[in-house]
Each structure stands twice: as C-alpha cells, then as structure tokens.
PDB file of C-alpha atoms and ligand atoms in Angstrom:
ATOM      1  CA  UNK A 615      -4.645  21.611  10.555  1.00  0.00           C
ATOM      2  CA  UNK A 616      -1.309  23.353  10.127  1.00  0.00           C
ATOM      3  CA  UNK A 617       1.908  21.561  11.091  1.00  0.00           C
ATOM      4  CA  UNK A 618       4.951  23.173  12.762  1.00  0.00           C
ATOM      5  CA  UNK A 619       6.424  23.989   9.336  1.00  0.00           C
ATOM      6  CA  UNK A 620       3.320  25.805   8.110  1.00  0.00           C
ATOM      7  CA  UNK A 621       2.032  23.016   5.876  1.00  0.00           C
ATOM      8  CA  UNK A 622      -1.705  22.426   5.652  1.00  0.00           C
ATOM      9  CA  UNK A 623      -2.528  18.815   6.563  1.00  0.00           C
ATOM     10  CA  UNK A 624      -5.696  17.751   4.766  1.00  0.00           C
ATOM     11  CA  UNK A 625      -4.919  14.302   3.393  1.00  0.00           C
ATOM     12  CA  UNK A 626      -5.189  10.962   5.224  1.00  0.00           C
ATOM     13  CA  UNK A 627      -3.928   7.721   3.757  1.00  0.00           C
ATOM     14  CA  UNK A 628      -5.478   4.699   5.401  1.00  0.00           C
ATOM     15  CA  UNK A 629      -3.822   1.306   5.172  1.00  0.00           C
ATOM     16  CA  UNK A 630      -6.657  -1.175   5.610  1.00  0.00           C
ATOM     17  CA  UNK A 631      -4.533  -4.334   5.605  1.00  0.00           C
ATOM     18  CA  UNK A 632      -0.920  -5.466   5.535  1.00  0.00           C
ATOM     19  CA  UNK A 633      -1.845  -8.471   3.390  1.00  0.00           C
ATOM     20  CA  UNK A 634      -1.286  -8.619  -0.342  1.00  0.00           C
ATOM     21  CA  UNK A 635      -1.848 -11.102  -3.165  1.00  0.00           C
ATOM     22  CA  UNK A 636       1.355  -9.989  -4.950  1.00  0.00           C
ATOM     23  CA  UNK A 637       4.993  -9.836  -3.877  1.00  0.00           C
ATOM     24  CA  UNK A 638       6.448  -6.942  -5.841  1.00  0.00           C
ATOM     25  CA  UNK A 639      10.222  -7.167  -5.736  1.00  0.00           C
ATOM     26  CA  UNK A 640      10.687  -3.604  -4.470  1.00  0.00           C
ATOM     27  CA  UNK A 641       8.034  -3.883  -1.765  1.00  0.00           C
ATOM     28  CA  UNK A 642       8.042  -7.292  -0.099  1.00  0.00           C
ATOM     29  CA  UNK A 643      10.351 -10.249   0.327  1.00  0.00           C
ATOM     30  CA  UNK A 644       9.308 -13.348  -1.653  1.00  0.00           C
ATOM     31  CA  UNK A 645       8.184 -15.165   1.476  1.00  0.00           C
ATOM     32  CA  UNK A 646       6.093 -12.195   2.627  1.00  0.00           C
ATOM     33  CA  UNK A 647       6.383 -10.397   5.966  1.00  0.00           C
ATOM     34  CA  UNK A 648       5.189 -11.361   9.420  1.00  0.00           C
ATOM     35  CA  UNK A 649       1.527 -10.379   9.406  1.00  0.00           C
ATOM     36  CA  UNK A 650      -0.166  -8.171  11.952  1.00  0.00           C
ATOM     37  CA  UNK A 651      -2.450 -10.310  14.110  1.00  0.00           C
ATOM     38  CA  UNK A 652      -6.153 -10.150  13.389  1.00  0.00           C
ATOM     39  CA  UNK A 653      -6.975  -8.566  16.763  1.00  0.00           C
ATOM     40  CA  UNK A 654      -4.550  -5.722  16.151  1.00  0.00           C
ATOM     41  CA  UNK A 655      -6.094  -4.755  12.804  1.00  0.00           C
ATOM     42  CA  UNK A 656      -8.517  -1.852  13.173  1.00  0.00           C
ATOM     43  CA  UNK A 657     -12.153  -2.743  12.623  1.00  0.00           C
ATOM     44  CA  UNK A 658     -14.076  -0.745  10.013  1.00  0.00           C
ATOM     45  CA  UNK A 659     -15.983   1.189  12.674  1.00  0.00           C
ATOM     46  CA  UNK A 660     -12.673   2.173  14.312  1.00  0.00           C
ATOM     47  CA  UNK A 661     -11.251   3.371  10.998  1.00  0.00           C
ATOM     48  CA  UNK A 662     -14.428   5.367  10.350  1.00  0.00           C
ATOM     49  CA  UNK A 663     -14.080   6.991  13.781  1.00  0.00           C
ATOM     50  CA  UNK A 664     -10.530   8.114  12.979  1.00  0.00           C
ATOM     51  CA  UNK A 665     -11.662   9.499   9.625  1.00  0.00           C
ATOM     52  CA  UNK A 666     -14.606  11.302  11.272  1.00  0.00           C
ATOM     53  CA  UNK A 667     -12.249  13.030  13.722  1.00  0.00           C
ATOM     54  CA  UNK A 668      -9.730  13.776  10.971  1.00  0.00           C
ATOM     55  CA  UNK A 669     -12.466  15.312   8.799  1.00  0.00           C
ATOM     56  CA  UNK A 670     -13.621  17.368  11.754  1.00  0.00           C
ATOM     57  CA  UNK A 671     -10.055  18.657  12.093  1.00  0.00           C
ATOM     58  CA  UNK A 672      -9.821  19.594   8.417  1.00  0.00           C
ATOM     59  CA  UNK A 673      -8.944  16.475   6.423  1.00  0.00           C
ATOM     60  CA  UNK A 674     -10.796  16.524   3.090  1.00  0.00           C
ATOM     61  CA  UNK A 675      -9.005  13.786   1.130  1.00  0.00           C
ATOM     62  CA  UNK A 676      -8.917  10.124   2.112  1.00  0.00           C
ATOM     63  CA  UNK A 677      -7.150   7.312   0.286  1.00  0.00           C
ATOM     64  CA  UNK A 678      -7.445   3.607   1.070  1.00  0.00           C
ATOM     65  CA  UNK A 679      -4.292   1.607   0.531  1.00  0.00           C
ATOM     66  CA  UNK A 680      -2.460  -1.377   2.007  1.00  0.00           C
ATOM     67  CA  UNK A 681      -1.121  -4.077   1.467  1.00  0.00           C
ATOM     68  CA  UNK A 682      -3.751  -4.674  -1.139  1.00  0.00           C
ATOM     69  CA  UNK A 683      -7.012  -3.033  -0.017  1.00  0.00           C
ATOM     70  CA  UNK A 684      -9.149  -5.320  -2.171  1.00  0.00           C
ATOM     71  CA  UNK A 685      -7.921  -8.368  -0.240  1.00  0.00           C
ATOM     72  CA  UNK A 686      -9.718  -7.116   2.875  1.00  0.00           C
ATOM     73  CA  UNK A 687     -13.149  -8.655   3.129  1.00  0.00           C
ATOM     74  CA  UNK A 688     -16.106  -6.476   2.169  1.00  0.00           C
ATOM     75  CA  UNK A 689     -14.118  -3.265   1.868  1.00  0.00           C
ATOM     76  CA  UNK A 690     -17.289  -1.835   0.305  1.00  0.00           C
ATOM     77  CA  UNK A 691     -18.851  -1.648   3.777  1.00  0.00           C
ATOM     78  CA  UNK A 692     -15.968   0.561   4.986  1.00  0.00           C
ATOM     79  CA  UNK A 693     -16.360   2.750   1.907  1.00  0.00           C
ATOM     80  CA  UNK A 694     -20.065   3.215   2.696  1.00  0.00           C
ATOM     81  CA  UNK A 695     -19.142   4.454   6.202  1.00  0.00           C
ATOM     82  CA  UNK A 696     -16.457   6.821   4.913  1.00  0.00           C
ATOM     83  CA  UNK A 697     -18.520   8.217   2.046  1.00  0.00           C
ATOM     84  CA  UNK A 698     -21.126   9.428   4.561  1.00  0.00           C
ATOM     85  CA  UNK A 699     -18.645  11.518   6.567  1.00  0.00           C
ATOM     86  CA  UNK A 700     -19.139  15.253   6.206  1.00  0.00           C
ATOM     87  CA  UNK A 701     -16.065  16.990   4.899  1.00  0.00           C
ATOM     88  CA  UNK A 702     -14.615  14.024   2.969  1.00  0.00           C
ATOM     89  CA  UNK A 703     -14.610  15.444  -0.535  1.00  0.00           C
ATOM     90  CA  UNK A 704     -12.228  12.989  -2.151  1.00  0.00           C
ATOM     91  CA  UNK A 705     -12.374   9.264  -1.435  1.00  0.00           C
ATOM     92  CA  UNK A 706      -9.863   7.263  -3.461  1.00  0.00           C
ATOM     93  CA  UNK A 707      -8.061   3.916  -3.411  1.00  0.00           C
ATOM     94  CA  UNK A 708      -4.617   2.756  -4.471  1.00  0.00           C
ATOM     95  CA  UNK A 709      -4.781  -0.829  -5.693  1.00  0.00           C
ATOM     96  CA  UNK A 710      -2.692  -3.263  -7.687  1.00  0.00           C
ATOM     97  CA  UNK A 711      -5.825  -3.722  -9.818  1.00  0.00           C
ATOM     98  CA  UNK A 712      -5.720  -7.524  -9.958  1.00  0.00           C
ATOM     99  CA  UNK A 713      -9.035  -7.922  -8.100  1.00  0.00           C
ATOM    100  CA  UNK A 714     -10.668  -4.787  -9.452  1.00  0.00           C
ATOM    101  CA  UNK A 715     -12.605  -5.959 -12.520  1.00  0.00           C
ATOM    102  CA  UNK A 716     -15.395  -7.839 -10.696  1.00  0.00           C
ATOM    103  CA  UNK A 717     -15.612  -5.176  -7.959  1.00  0.00           C
ATOM    104  CA  UNK A 718     -15.523  -1.846  -9.815  1.00  0.00           C
ATOM    105  CA  UNK A 719     -19.300  -1.392  -9.964  1.00  0.00           C
ATOM    106  CA  UNK A 720     -19.890  -2.263  -6.291  1.00  0.00           C
ATOM    107  CA  UNK A 721     -17.002  -0.043  -5.193  1.00  0.00           C
ATOM    108  CA  UNK A 722     -18.472   2.871  -7.107  1.00  0.00           C
ATOM    109  CA  UNK A 723     -21.946   2.187  -5.726  1.00  0.00           C
ATOM    110  CA  UNK A 724     -20.509   2.129  -2.184  1.00  0.00           C
ATOM    111  CA  UNK A 725     -19.157   5.649  -2.684  1.00  0.00           C
ATOM    112  CA  UNK A 726     -15.567   5.230  -3.867  1.00  0.00           C
ATOM    113  CA  UNK A 727     -14.782   8.106  -6.211  1.00  0.00           C
ATOM    114  CA  UNK A 728     -11.645   7.067  -8.028  1.00  0.00           C
ATOM    115  CA  UNK A 729      -8.725   4.636  -8.157  1.00  0.00           C
ATOM    116  CA  UNK A 730      -4.997   4.742  -8.703  1.00  0.00           C
ATOM    117  CA  UNK A 731      -3.797   1.482 -10.209  1.00  0.00           C
ATOM    118  CA  UNK A 732      -0.200   0.349  -9.840  1.00  0.00           C
ATOM    119  CA  UNK A 733       1.239  -0.808 -13.143  1.00  0.00           C
ATOM    120  CA  UNK A 734       4.984  -1.081 -13.649  1.00  0.00           C
ATOM    121  CA  UNK A 735       5.057  -2.845 -17.028  1.00  0.00           C
ATOM    122  CA  UNK A 736       2.653  -3.770 -19.833  1.00  0.00           C
ATOM    123  CA  UNK A 737       4.833  -6.729 -20.816  1.00  0.00           C
ATOM    124  CA  UNK A 738       3.189  -9.832 -19.254  1.00  0.00           C
ATOM    125  CA  UNK A 739       6.505 -11.565 -18.509  1.00  0.00           C
ATOM    126  CA  UNK A 740       8.040  -8.484 -16.961  1.00  0.00           C
ATOM    127  CA  UNK A 741       4.844  -7.944 -14.978  1.00  0.00           C
ATOM    128  CA  UNK A 742       5.078 -11.502 -13.593  1.00  0.00           C
ATOM    129  CA  UNK A 743       8.755 -10.979 -12.826  1.00  0.00           C
ATOM    130  CA  UNK A 744       8.192  -7.683 -10.977  1.00  0.00           C
ATOM    131  CA  UNK A 745       5.210  -8.966  -8.993  1.00  0.00           C
ATOM    132  CA  UNK A 746       6.801 -12.438  -8.572  1.00  0.00           C
ATOM    133  CA  UNK A 747       3.686 -13.963 -10.096  1.00  0.00           C
ATOM    134  CA  UNK A 748       1.793 -15.909  -7.501  1.00  0.00           C
ATOM    135  CA  UNK A 749       4.448 -18.483  -6.749  1.00  0.00           C
ATOM    136  CA  UNK A 750       5.650 -17.100  -3.456  1.00  0.00           C
ATOM    137  CA  UNK A 751       2.496 -15.213  -2.627  1.00  0.00           C
ATOM    138  CA  UNK A 752       0.932 -17.891  -0.491  1.00  0.00           C
ATOM    139  CA  UNK A 753      -1.086 -16.530   2.342  1.00  0.00           C
ATOM    140  CA  UNK A 754      -1.545 -19.894   3.991  1.00  0.00           C
ATOM    141  CA  UNK A 755       1.914 -19.815   5.540  1.00  0.00           C
ATOM    142  CA  UNK A 756       3.222 -22.810   3.575  1.00  0.00           C
ATOM    143  CA  UNK A 757       6.625 -22.672   1.962  1.00  0.00           C
ATOM    144  CA  UNK A 758       7.051 -21.334  -1.510  1.00  0.00           C
ATOM    145  CA  UNK A 759       6.757 -24.212  -3.996  1.00  0.00           C
ATOM    146  CA  UNK A 760       9.724 -25.392  -6.037  1.00  0.00           C
ATOM    147  CA  UNK A 761      10.406 -23.964  -9.468  1.00  0.00           C
ATOM    148  CA  UNK A 762       8.222 -26.487 -11.318  1.00  0.00           C
ATOM    149  CA  UNK A 763       5.204 -25.940  -9.124  1.00  0.00           C
ATOM    150  CA  UNK A 764       5.938 -22.265  -9.256  1.00  0.00           C
ATOM    151  CA  UNK A 765       5.566 -21.960 -12.995  1.00  0.00           C
ATOM    152  CA  UNK A 766       2.177 -23.699 -12.839  1.00  0.00           C
ATOM    153  CA  UNK A 767       1.138 -21.341 -10.051  1.00  0.00           C
ATOM    154  CA  UNK A 768       2.319 -18.350 -12.045  1.00  0.00           C
ATOM    155  CA  UNK A 769       0.094 -19.417 -14.923  1.00  0.00           C
ATOM    156  CA  UNK A 770      -2.902 -19.229 -12.590  1.00  0.00           C
ATOM    157  CA  UNK A 771      -1.729 -16.122 -10.808  1.00  0.00           C
ATOM    158  CA  UNK A 772      -3.322 -12.725 -11.130  1.00  0.00           C
ATOM    159  CA  UNK A 773      -1.442 -11.150 -13.945  1.00  0.00           C
ATOM    160  CA  UNK A 774      -1.304  -8.269 -16.318  1.00  0.00           C
ATOM    161  CA  UNK A 775      -4.557  -9.182 -18.025  1.00  0.00           C
ATOM    162  CA  UNK A 776      -6.432  -8.959 -14.723  1.00  0.00           C
ATOM    163  CA  UNK A 777      -5.004  -5.485 -14.102  1.00  0.00           C
ATOM    164  CA  UNK A 778      -5.859  -4.244 -17.591  1.00  0.00           C
ATOM    165  CA  UNK A 779      -9.391  -5.654 -17.197  1.00  0.00           C
ATOM    166  CA  UNK A 780      -9.543  -3.879 -13.822  1.00  0.00           C
ATOM    167  CA  UNK A 781      -8.586  -0.565 -15.413  1.00  0.00           C
ATOM    168  CA  UNK A 782     -11.235  -1.011 -18.125  1.00  0.00           C
ATOM    169  CA  UNK A 783     -13.853  -1.861 -15.498  1.00  0.00           C
ATOM    170  CA  UNK A 784     -12.894   1.155 -13.374  1.00  0.00           C
ATOM    171  CA  UNK A 785     -13.242   3.458 -16.375  1.00  0.00           C
ATOM    172  CA  UNK A 786     -16.613   1.925 -17.290  1.00  0.00           C
ATOM    173  CA  UNK A 787     -17.862   2.217 -13.690  1.00  0.00           C
ATOM    174  CA  UNK A 788     -16.845   5.884 -13.476  1.00  0.00           C
ATOM    175  CA  UNK A 789     -14.085   5.471 -10.860  1.00  0.00           C
ATOM    176  CA  UNK A 790     -12.422   8.369 -12.574  1.00  0.00           C
ATOM    177  CA  UNK A 791      -9.978   9.859 -13.178  1.00  0.00           C
ATOM    178  CA  UNK A 792      -8.149   6.514 -13.178  1.00  0.00           C
ATOM    179  CA  UNK A 793      -4.467   7.243 -12.593  1.00  0.00           C
ATOM    180  CA  UNK A 794      -1.531   4.879 -12.897  1.00  0.00           C
ATOM    181  CA  UNK A 795       1.365   4.513 -10.443  1.00  0.00           C
ATOM    182  CA  UNK A 796       4.500   3.229 -12.114  1.00  0.00           C
ATOM    183  CA  UNK A 797       7.669   2.488 -10.159  1.00  0.00           C
ATOM    184  CA  UNK A 798      10.829   3.238 -12.128  1.00  0.00           C
ATOM    185  CA  UNK A 799      14.397   2.151 -11.452  1.00  0.00           C
ATOM    186  CA  UNK A 800      16.147   5.218 -12.776  1.00  0.00           C
ATOM    187  CA  UNK A 801      14.350   7.094 -15.500  1.00  0.00           C
ATOM    188  CA  UNK A 802      11.067   7.492 -17.325  1.00  0.00           C
ATOM    189  CA  UNK A 803      12.926   6.385 -20.460  1.00  0.00           C
ATOM    190  CA  UNK A 804      13.491   2.800 -19.360  1.00  0.00           C
ATOM    191  CA  UNK A 805      11.541   0.247 -21.477  1.00  0.00           C
ATOM    192  CA  UNK A 806       8.915  -0.711 -18.876  1.00  0.00           C
ATOM    193  CA  UNK A 807       8.125   2.933 -18.112  1.00  0.00           C
ATOM    194  CA  UNK A 808       7.886   3.824 -21.813  1.00  0.00           C
ATOM    195  CA  UNK A 809       5.503   0.918 -22.361  1.00  0.00           C
ATOM    196  CA  UNK A 810       3.294   2.121 -19.520  1.00  0.00           C
ATOM    197  CA  UNK A 811       3.444   5.713 -20.813  1.00  0.00           C
ATOM    198  CA  UNK A 812       2.353   4.551 -24.305  1.00  0.00           C
ATOM    199  CA  UNK A 813      -0.489   2.482 -22.891  1.00  0.00           C
ATOM    200  CA  UNK A 814      -1.599   5.420 -20.710  1.00  0.00           C
ATOM    201  CA  UNK A 815      -1.550   7.776 -23.681  1.00  0.00           C
ATOM    202  CA  UNK A 816      -3.708   5.392 -25.722  1.00  0.00           C
ATOM    203  CA  UNK A 817      -6.202   5.075 -22.855  1.00  0.00           C
ATOM    204  CA  UNK A 818      -6.085   8.755 -21.886  1.00  0.00           C
ATOM    205  CA  UNK A 819      -4.772   8.012 -18.371  1.00  0.00           C
ATOM    206  CA  UNK A 820      -2.446  10.066 -16.212  1.00  0.00           C
ATOM    207  CA  UNK A 821       0.717   8.336 -14.916  1.00  0.00           C
ATOM    208  CA  UNK A 822       2.794   9.123 -11.834  1.00  0.00           C
ATOM    209  CA  UNK A 823       6.301   7.740 -12.136  1.00  0.00           C
ATOM    210  CA  UNK A 824       7.638   6.865  -8.697  1.00  0.00           C
ATOM    211  CA  UNK A 825      11.378   6.348  -8.323  1.00  0.00           C
ATOM    212  CA  UNK A 826      11.942   3.052  -6.600  1.00  0.00           C
ATOM    213  CA  UNK A 827      12.658   3.706  -2.984  1.00  0.00           C
ATOM    214  CA  UNK A 828      15.520   1.773  -1.509  1.00  0.00           C
ATOM    215  CA  UNK A 829      13.906   0.190   1.522  1.00  0.00           C
ATOM    216  CA  UNK A 830      17.296  -0.762   2.962  1.00  0.00           C
ATOM    217  CA  UNK A 831      18.527   2.823   3.144  1.00  0.00           C
ATOM    218  CA  UNK A 832      15.207   4.672   3.041  1.00  0.00           C
ATOM    219  CA  UNK A 833      16.358   6.820   0.133  1.00  0.00           C
ATOM    220  CA  UNK A 834      13.526   8.179  -1.975  1.00  0.00           C
ATOM    221  CA  UNK A 835      13.162  10.492  -4.934  1.00  0.00           C
ATOM    222  CA  UNK A 836      10.667  12.990  -6.235  1.00  0.00           C
ATOM    223  CA  UNK A 837       7.608  11.523  -7.975  1.00  0.00           C
ATOM    224  CA  UNK A 838       7.306  12.541 -11.632  1.00  0.00           C
ATOM    225  CA  UNK A 839       3.717  13.677 -12.216  1.00  0.00           C
ATOM    226  CA  UNK A 840       2.674  13.898  -8.544  1.00  0.00           C
ATOM    227  CA  UNK A 841       3.527  15.407  -5.176  1.00  0.00           C
ATOM    228  CA  UNK A 842       5.109  12.381  -3.478  1.00  0.00           C
ATOM    229  CA  UNK A 843       8.640  12.943  -2.227  1.00  0.00           C
ATOM    230  CA  UNK A 844       8.197  16.728  -2.105  1.00  0.00           C
ATOM    231  CA  UNK A 845       8.466  17.216   1.650  1.00  0.00           C
ATOM    232  CA  UNK A 846       7.913  20.989   1.448  1.00  0.00           C
ATOM    233  CA  UNK A 847       4.409  20.402   0.081  1.00  0.00           C
ATOM    234  CA  UNK A 848       3.533  17.357   2.187  1.00  0.00           C
ATOM    235  CA  UNK A 849      -0.098  17.427   3.343  1.00  0.00           C
ATOM    236  CA  UNK A 850      -0.366  13.824   4.569  1.00  0.00           C
ATOM    237  CA  UNK A 851      -0.941  11.754   7.606  1.00  0.00           C
ATOM    238  CA  UNK A 852      -0.949   7.985   7.505  1.00  0.00           C
ATOM    239  CA  UNK A 853      -3.005   5.499   9.476  1.00  0.00           C
ATOM    240  CA  UNK A 854      -1.543   1.996   9.660  1.00  0.00           C
ATOM    241  CA  UNK A 855      -3.737  -1.092   9.597  1.00  0.00           C
ATOM    242  CA  UNK A 856      -2.897  -1.703  13.268  1.00  0.00           C
ATOM    243  CA  UNK A 857      -4.002   1.750  14.300  1.00  0.00           C
ATOM    244  CA  UNK A 858      -0.964   4.036  14.442  1.00  0.00           C
ATOM    245  CA  UNK A 859      -1.032   7.538  13.040  1.00  0.00           C
ATOM    246  CA  UNK A 860       2.280   8.223  11.389  1.00  0.00           C
ATOM    247  CA  UNK A 861       3.419  11.749  10.600  1.00  0.00           C
ATOM    248  CA  UNK A 862       5.772  10.640   7.829  1.00  0.00           C
ATOM    249  CA  UNK A 863       6.380   7.586   5.665  1.00  0.00           C
ATOM    250  CA  UNK A 864      10.097   7.872   6.344  1.00  0.00           C
ATOM    251  CA  UNK A 865       9.902   7.927  10.115  1.00  0.00           C
ATOM    252  CA  UNK A 866       9.376   5.345  12.813  1.00  0.00           C
ATOM    253  CA  UNK A 867       7.223   7.664  14.930  1.00  0.00           C
ATOM    254  CA  UNK A 868       3.590   6.683  15.429  1.00  0.00           C
ATOM    255  CA  UNK A 869       0.672   7.362  17.776  1.00  0.00           C
ATOM    256  CA  UNK A 870      -1.811   4.671  18.719  1.00  0.00           C
ATOM    257  CA  UNK A 871      -5.432   5.614  18.087  1.00  0.00           C
ATOM    258  CA  UNK A 872      -6.569   2.871  20.470  1.00  0.00           C
ATOM    259  CA  UNK A 873      -4.411   4.083  23.339  1.00  0.00           C
ATOM    260  CA  UNK A 874      -4.703   7.831  22.848  1.00  0.00           C
ATOM    261  CA  UNK A 875      -8.055   8.130  21.117  1.00  0.00           C
ATOM    262  CA  UNK A 876      -8.247   9.305  17.491  1.00  0.00           C
ATOM    263  CA  UNK A 877      -8.297  13.058  18.160  1.00  0.00           C
ATOM    264  CA  UNK A 878      -5.212  13.101  20.378  1.00  0.00           C
ATOM    265  CA  UNK A 879      -3.328  10.702  18.078  1.00  0.00           C
ATOM    266  CA  UNK A 880      -4.116  12.906  15.066  1.00  0.00           C
ATOM    267  CA  UNK A 881      -3.035  16.106  16.741  1.00  0.00           C
ATOM    268  CA  UNK A 882       0.204  14.552  18.080  1.00  0.00           C
ATOM    269  CA  UNK A 883       0.977  13.210  14.601  1.00  0.00           C
ATOM    270  CA  UNK A 884       0.476  16.656  13.049  1.00  0.00           C
ATOM    271  CA  UNK A 885       2.686  18.275  15.707  1.00  0.00           C
ATOM    272  CA  UNK A 886       5.366  15.634  15.054  1.00  0.00           C
ATOM    273  CA  UNK A 887       5.597  16.033  11.303  1.00  0.00           C
ATOM    274  CA  UNK A 888       9.291  16.354  10.410  1.00  0.00           C
ATOM    275  CA  UNK A 889      10.412  19.059   8.026  1.00  0.00           C
ATOM    276  CA  UNK A 890      11.715  16.348   5.674  1.00  0.00           C
ATOM    277  CA  UNK A 891      11.726  12.548   5.625  1.00  0.00           C
ATOM    278  CA  UNK A 892      14.675  10.784   7.173  1.00  0.00           C
ATOM    279  CA  UNK A 893      15.614   7.144   7.213  1.00  0.00           C
ATOM    280  CA  UNK A 894      12.956   4.672   8.173  1.00  0.00           C
ATOM    281  CA  UNK A 895      14.344   1.578   9.816  1.00  0.00           C
ATOM    282  CA  UNK A 896      11.174  -0.429   9.874  1.00  0.00           C
ATOM    283  CA  UNK A 897      10.236  -0.099   6.199  1.00  0.00           C
ATOM    284  CA  UNK A 898       6.803   1.282   6.866  1.00  0.00           C
ATOM    285  CA  UNK A 899       5.946   1.596   3.186  1.00  0.00           C
ATOM    286  CA  UNK A 900       4.879  -2.041   3.213  1.00  0.00           C
ATOM    287  CA  UNK A 901       2.581  -1.438   6.117  1.00  0.00           C
ATOM    288  CA  UNK A 902       1.539   2.122   5.365  1.00  0.00           C
ATOM    289  CA  UNK A 903       0.935   1.678   1.689  1.00  0.00           C
ATOM    290  CA  UNK A 904       3.299   4.159   0.088  1.00  0.00           C
TER     291      UNK A 904
HETATM  292  N1  SAM B2114      -1.131  -2.814  -3.119  1.00  0.00           N
HETATM  293  C1  SAM B2114      -1.520  -1.530  -3.602  1.00  0.00           C
HETATM  294  C2  SAM B2114      -0.746  -1.137  -4.848  1.00  0.00           C
HETATM  295  O1  SAM B2114       0.258  -1.798  -5.146  1.00  0.00           O
HETATM  296  O2  SAM B2114      -1.159  -0.199  -5.491  1.00  0.00           O
HETATM  297  C3  SAM B2114      -1.421  -0.435  -2.578  1.00  0.00           C
HETATM  298  C4  SAM B2114      -0.238  -0.454  -1.644  1.00  0.00           C
HETATM  299  S1  SAM B2114       1.341  -0.173  -2.418  1.00  0.00           S
HETATM  300  C5  SAM B2114       2.478  -0.285  -1.055  1.00  0.00           C
HETATM  301  C6  SAM B2114       1.236   1.569  -2.771  1.00  0.00           C
HETATM  302  C7  SAM B2114       2.228   2.081  -3.770  1.00  0.00           C
HETATM  303  O3  SAM B2114       3.532   2.013  -3.202  1.00  0.00           O
HETATM  304  C8  SAM B2114       2.263   1.313  -5.072  1.00  0.00           C
HETATM  305  O4  SAM B2114       2.024   2.189  -6.149  1.00  0.00           O
HETATM  306  C9  SAM B2114       3.670   0.764  -5.119  1.00  0.00           C
HETATM  307  O5  SAM B2114       4.142   0.717  -6.434  1.00  0.00           O
HETATM  308  C10 SAM B2114       4.426   1.753  -4.249  1.00  0.00           C
HETATM  309  N2  SAM B2114       5.680   1.190  -3.722  1.00  0.00           N
HETATM  310  C11 SAM B2114       5.852   0.059  -3.001  1.00  0.00           C
HETATM  311  N3  SAM B2114       7.158  -0.143  -2.708  1.00  0.00           N
HETATM  312  C12 SAM B2114       7.839   0.887  -3.271  1.00  0.00           C
HETATM  313  C13 SAM B2114       9.213   1.261  -3.336  1.00  0.00           C
HETATM  314  N4  SAM B2114      10.178   0.514  -2.779  1.00  0.00           N
HETATM  315  N5  SAM B2114       9.519   2.404  -3.986  1.00  0.00           N
HETATM  316  C14 SAM B2114       8.568   3.172  -4.556  1.00  0.00           C
HETATM  317  N6  SAM B2114       7.258   2.875  -4.538  1.00  0.00           N
HETATM  318  C15 SAM B2114       6.888   1.742  -3.910  1.00  0.00           C
HETATM  319 FE1  SF4 B2115       1.426  -5.685  -2.839  1.00  0.00          FE
HETATM  320 FE2  SF4 B2115       1.224  -3.143  -3.599  1.00  0.00          FE
HETATM  321 FE3  SF4 B2115       3.428  -4.026  -2.277  1.00  0.00          FE
HETATM  322 FE4  SF4 B2115       3.012  -4.834  -4.774  1.00  0.00          FE
HETATM  323  S1  SF4 B2115       3.354  -2.715  -4.122  1.00  0.00           S
HETATM  324  S2  SF4 B2115       3.579  -6.156  -3.021  1.00  0.00           S
HETATM  325  S3  SF4 B2115       0.825  -4.961  -4.871  1.00  0.00           S
HETATM  326  S4  SF4 B2115       1.381  -3.901  -1.474  1.00  0.00           S
END
C-alpha cells in the first residue's frame, strides 16, 4: 500500500490491551486511566482478521504492543494465529519485560520472532521511580495505598531484576535480536541513558533512545537508533485495542474495524495518513502503544 505522500505502508502495530502492570511517569498517571470496557476490546480472532487483510494488502511486519501485551491472557494463542498468516515476515512484541522471563520459551514456540524491551535505567531505585513501582499500579480499582503501604508494595513489585531476567530469558529462547527502548529526557548522555548504553554494550544489544514525548503538547523528537519520529519514512498503521485503525500516533483520526470491516478501515487509514504528525489531544500513545 502506498499512502498519498508516496510512502510504502507495510508495518502494523497492534495494541492488544490498554492495561499495564506499571505506571511509567511519562506514559500514565499514577492512578491509571479509565479502561476500555471488556466488550469493546477486540477478540483474538478479530485481531487476526485485521492482520490477515493487512497482510493481503501488503503489510509484512506486525508488532504487538499495549498497554503491556503480556498482561493480556494467553497472548500466545493470538501469536499462533498471527504466525500462520501468509505474508507476515516479521512478528515482534514491545514489552516492559517484567513478565517475560517465565513466558519467553512459550512465546517463541507460539511463533513470536523477537522482542523489544523497554528499559529506561539499570539503577533499581531509578527504575522504581520511573515506573512508579507497583504502589499505584492497582488494577482492582482501589485507591493507591498510603506511603507506608506503598513502600511495602514496591518491594514486591515487578522491578529491574524481573526485566533483566526477562532479557536473559528472551536471549536464551532465541527471541532475537532483542532490542532495548530507552526513553530519554534530553540527551543520550544523561546518567540513566549511559547506564543502559553500557549494559547494552556488555550484552551485545541494540538500543533505541526515544526522546520523551510531551503528552500534554504532543511534541515528539526523532528516535536515536530507529525510525520513530521520522515522518518522511513512516510506514506504519496502528490498531487500537478497541478496534480503531489509526493513520498516525499524533492524530485523533481513527476508523472502526467493527463498523467498516477491516479492509475498508485499513484503506481509509492509509488514505488519511498525514504528511507529518500534529498534536494529539487524546494522548493515544497510552492506548496505541507508542
Ligand atoms: N508496555 C510496553 C512497553 O513499555 O514496552 C509496550 C507499550 S509502551 C506505550 C511502548 C513504548 O512507548 C515504550 O517503549 C515506552 O517507553 C514508549 N513511551 C511511552 N510513553 C512515552 C512518551 N511519553 N515518550 C516517549 N516514549 C514513550
Ligand atoms: Fe506501561 Fe509501557 Fe506505558 Fe510503562 S510505557 S506505563 S510499561 S504501557
């Protein structure tokens, strides 16, 4: 598929859930966001149907994201469906890595090819600070606990060691190349980014440094080590967990696959791709998965 600005569209990012077990400071408010209702979330067979149509129209790369994709139950069964689709040559996942260690082997067996793991610091305290530990990340709708309870919860929360174990497990399972996503405030020279770069060098991993996007203004910068933020080379469409095809992360436009059918929604999304991202008022990154 070629969009109105001559760009080849061959990459579909699929957000499988808006839920997450972390509350990264740059992504979600501490108390979380109103969740999409269960009935509105696409079923695995519906997602597979969209991917089948997209592959038929020329999409070759598919990435599962979220929210946190590993919080959706039995994501392996979706991966099995997607891995069978003719034309899908690259099937990847972006994950925070906290739930990856026990799942790496089953994900690989299901047909996942590789993972990108988000890692913003290799300092355990900074990691807990950035991800807000577990203390506010309560999916049961109860209020965030007070500071005392919070520190106990943080001690039990998924933390840096879970992510590093997840990366090791992904490497051992062959979910390779494992790449890291690291959000930076200003520069690749800040201490957290340098720590991640050193760790990546020791482990032989590639890192993409992503300038923190200001979700209030929608401003974003060019990714260092990847194509994100380079509108002239954009090849992506995005499917939200509630079934909208979005032409651009930084736009509020979307086409419902349930109302229009996958093929029509895909082709309208391609035709509506803007030349460059504008300001997104509804902060889709949290729903669309970056
Ligand atoms: N939960 C998974 C994870 O963290 O990898 C997948 C979804 S997350 C929204 C996808 C990517 O978006 C992550 O690498 C995250 O760091 C990035 N991201 C989230 N909010 C961002 C922001 N405000 N600016 C830049 N990147 C952001
Ligand atoms: Fe969750 Fe990923 Fe957002 Fe962090 S960046 S809160 S892990 S969805």
